mmCIF file with all atom_site columns, C-alpha atoms in Angstrom:
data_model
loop_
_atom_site.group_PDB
_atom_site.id
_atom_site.type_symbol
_atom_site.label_atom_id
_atom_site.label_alt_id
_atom_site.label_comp_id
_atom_site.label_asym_id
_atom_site.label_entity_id
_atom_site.label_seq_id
_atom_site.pdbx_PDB_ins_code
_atom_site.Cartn_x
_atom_site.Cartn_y
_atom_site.Cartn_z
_atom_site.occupancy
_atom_site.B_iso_or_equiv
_atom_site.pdbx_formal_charge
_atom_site.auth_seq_id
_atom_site.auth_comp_id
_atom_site.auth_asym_id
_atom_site.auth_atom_id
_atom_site.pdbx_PDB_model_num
ATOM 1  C CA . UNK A 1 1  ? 63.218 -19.094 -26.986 1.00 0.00 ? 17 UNK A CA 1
ATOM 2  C CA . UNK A 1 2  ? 60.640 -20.416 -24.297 1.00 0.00 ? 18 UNK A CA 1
ATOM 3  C CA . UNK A 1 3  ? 61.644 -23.246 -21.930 1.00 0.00 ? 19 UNK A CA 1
ATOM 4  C CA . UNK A 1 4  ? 59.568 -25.628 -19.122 1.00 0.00 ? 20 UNK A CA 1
ATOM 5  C CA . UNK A 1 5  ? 59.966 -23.318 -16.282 1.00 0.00 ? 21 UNK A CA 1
ATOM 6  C CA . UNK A 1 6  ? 59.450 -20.164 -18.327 1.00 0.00 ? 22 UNK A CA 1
ATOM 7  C CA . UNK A 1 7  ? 56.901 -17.846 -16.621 1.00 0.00 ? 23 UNK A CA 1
ATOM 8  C CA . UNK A 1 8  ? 54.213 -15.613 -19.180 1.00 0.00 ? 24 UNK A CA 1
ATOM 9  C CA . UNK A 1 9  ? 52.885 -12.473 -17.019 1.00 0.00 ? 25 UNK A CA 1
ATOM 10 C CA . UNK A 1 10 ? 53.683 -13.662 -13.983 1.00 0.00 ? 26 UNK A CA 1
ATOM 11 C CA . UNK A 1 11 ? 50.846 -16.159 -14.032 1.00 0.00 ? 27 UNK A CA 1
ATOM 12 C CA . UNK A 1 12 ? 51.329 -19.562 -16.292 1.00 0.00 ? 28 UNK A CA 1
ATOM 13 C CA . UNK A 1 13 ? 54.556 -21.264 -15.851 1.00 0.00 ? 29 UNK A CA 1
ATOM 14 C CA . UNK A 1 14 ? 54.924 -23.267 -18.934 1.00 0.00 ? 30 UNK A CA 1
ATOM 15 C CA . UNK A 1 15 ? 55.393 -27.485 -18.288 1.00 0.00 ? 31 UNK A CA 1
ATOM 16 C CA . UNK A 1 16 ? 55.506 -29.492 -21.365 1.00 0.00 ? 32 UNK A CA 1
ATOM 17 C CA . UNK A 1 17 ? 56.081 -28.614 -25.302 1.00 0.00 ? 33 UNK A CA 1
ATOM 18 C CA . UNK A 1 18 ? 52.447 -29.917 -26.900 1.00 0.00 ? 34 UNK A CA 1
ATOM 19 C CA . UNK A 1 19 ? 53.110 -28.633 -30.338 1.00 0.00 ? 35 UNK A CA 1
ATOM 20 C CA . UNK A 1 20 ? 54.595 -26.738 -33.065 1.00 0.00 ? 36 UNK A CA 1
ATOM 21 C CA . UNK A 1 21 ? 54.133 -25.179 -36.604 1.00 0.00 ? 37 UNK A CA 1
ATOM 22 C CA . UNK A 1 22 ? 54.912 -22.263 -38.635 1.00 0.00 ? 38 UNK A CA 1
ATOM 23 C CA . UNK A 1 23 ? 52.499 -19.892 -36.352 1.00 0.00 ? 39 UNK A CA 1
ATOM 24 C CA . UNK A 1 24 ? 53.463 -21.104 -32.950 1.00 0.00 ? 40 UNK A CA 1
ATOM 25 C CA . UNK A 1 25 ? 53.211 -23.112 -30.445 1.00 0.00 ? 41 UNK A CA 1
ATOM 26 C CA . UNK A 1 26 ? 50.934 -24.894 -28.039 1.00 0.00 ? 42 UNK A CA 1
ATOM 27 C CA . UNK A 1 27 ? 52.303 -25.550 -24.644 1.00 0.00 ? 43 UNK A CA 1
ATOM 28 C CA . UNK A 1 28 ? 50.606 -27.383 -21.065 1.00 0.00 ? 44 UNK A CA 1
ATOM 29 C CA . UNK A 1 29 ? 51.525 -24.528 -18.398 1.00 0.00 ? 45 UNK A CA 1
ATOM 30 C CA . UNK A 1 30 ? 50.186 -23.895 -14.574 1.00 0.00 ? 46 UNK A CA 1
ATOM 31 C CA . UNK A 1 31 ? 48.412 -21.182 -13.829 1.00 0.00 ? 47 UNK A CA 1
ATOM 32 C CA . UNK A 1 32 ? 49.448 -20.031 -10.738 1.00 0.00 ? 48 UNK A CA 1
ATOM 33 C CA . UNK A 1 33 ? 46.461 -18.152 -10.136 1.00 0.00 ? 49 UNK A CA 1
ATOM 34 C CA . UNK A 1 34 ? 43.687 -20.491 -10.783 1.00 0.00 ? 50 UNK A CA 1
ATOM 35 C CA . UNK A 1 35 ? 45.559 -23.474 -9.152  1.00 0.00 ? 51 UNK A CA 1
ATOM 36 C CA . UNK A 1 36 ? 45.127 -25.561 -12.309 1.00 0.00 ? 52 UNK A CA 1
ATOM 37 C CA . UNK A 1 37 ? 46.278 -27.152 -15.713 1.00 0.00 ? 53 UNK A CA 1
ATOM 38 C CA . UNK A 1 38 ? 46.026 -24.604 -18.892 1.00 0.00 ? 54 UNK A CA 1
ATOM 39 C CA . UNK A 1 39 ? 46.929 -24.817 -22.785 1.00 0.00 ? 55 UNK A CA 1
ATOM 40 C CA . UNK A 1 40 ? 48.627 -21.543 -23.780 1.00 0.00 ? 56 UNK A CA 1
ATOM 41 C CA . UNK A 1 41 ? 49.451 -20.934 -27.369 1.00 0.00 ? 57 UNK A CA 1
ATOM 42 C CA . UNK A 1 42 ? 52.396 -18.476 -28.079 1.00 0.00 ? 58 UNK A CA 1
ATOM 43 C CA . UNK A 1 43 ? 52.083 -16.918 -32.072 1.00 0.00 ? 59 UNK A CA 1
ATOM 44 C CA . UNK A 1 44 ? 55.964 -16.620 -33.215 1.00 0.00 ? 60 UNK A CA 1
ATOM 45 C CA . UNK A 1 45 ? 56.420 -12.803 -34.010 1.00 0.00 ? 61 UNK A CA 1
ATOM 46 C CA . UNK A 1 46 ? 57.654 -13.426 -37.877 1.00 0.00 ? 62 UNK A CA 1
ATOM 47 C CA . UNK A 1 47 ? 53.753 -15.788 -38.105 1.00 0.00 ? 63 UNK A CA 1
ATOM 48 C CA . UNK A 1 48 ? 52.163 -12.734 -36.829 1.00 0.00 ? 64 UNK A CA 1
ATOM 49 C CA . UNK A 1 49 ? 53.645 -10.433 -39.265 1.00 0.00 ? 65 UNK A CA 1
ATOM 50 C CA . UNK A 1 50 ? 53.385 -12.791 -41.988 1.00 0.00 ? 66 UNK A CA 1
ATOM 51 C CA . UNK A 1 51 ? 49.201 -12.544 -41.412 1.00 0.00 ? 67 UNK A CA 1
ATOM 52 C CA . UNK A 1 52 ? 49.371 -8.625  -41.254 1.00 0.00 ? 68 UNK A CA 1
ATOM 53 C CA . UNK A 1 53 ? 50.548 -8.222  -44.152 1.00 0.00 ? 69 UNK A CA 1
ATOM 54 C CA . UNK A 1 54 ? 48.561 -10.673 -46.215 1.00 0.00 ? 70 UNK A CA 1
ATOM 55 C CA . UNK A 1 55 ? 45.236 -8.254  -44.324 1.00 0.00 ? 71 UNK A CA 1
ATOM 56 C CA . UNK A 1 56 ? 46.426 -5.015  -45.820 1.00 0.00 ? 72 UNK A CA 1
ATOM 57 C CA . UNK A 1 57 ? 47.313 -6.442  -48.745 1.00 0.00 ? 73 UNK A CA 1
ATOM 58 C CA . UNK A 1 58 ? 43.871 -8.003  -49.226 1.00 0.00 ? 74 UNK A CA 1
ATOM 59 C CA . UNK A 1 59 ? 42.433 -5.179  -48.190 1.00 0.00 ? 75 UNK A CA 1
#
């Protein structure tokens, strides 16, 4: 799915996998903008519907 070279929104290249779960992951990426070292953390889609539905139903 995402790769070290992938660029988000034309501004953080990701670098280096930091970590994984069932919501996502965590990875060290550039940003191109700033000039400097960032964390980005990318929610897998099927995580993020998972939680919606658990709101409404709670709700």
């Amino acid at each position: 799915m995402w790769g070290s070279g992938t660029v988000l929104g034309g501004r953080y290249a990701l670098a280096e996998l930091l970590g994984g779960g069932a919501m996502g992951e965590v990875w060290r990426a550039e940003d191109r903008v700033l000039e400097r070292s960032v964390a980005v953390k990318i929610l897998l889609a099927l995580a993020v519907g998972r939680c919606q539905v658990r709101r409404a139903v709670s709700a």
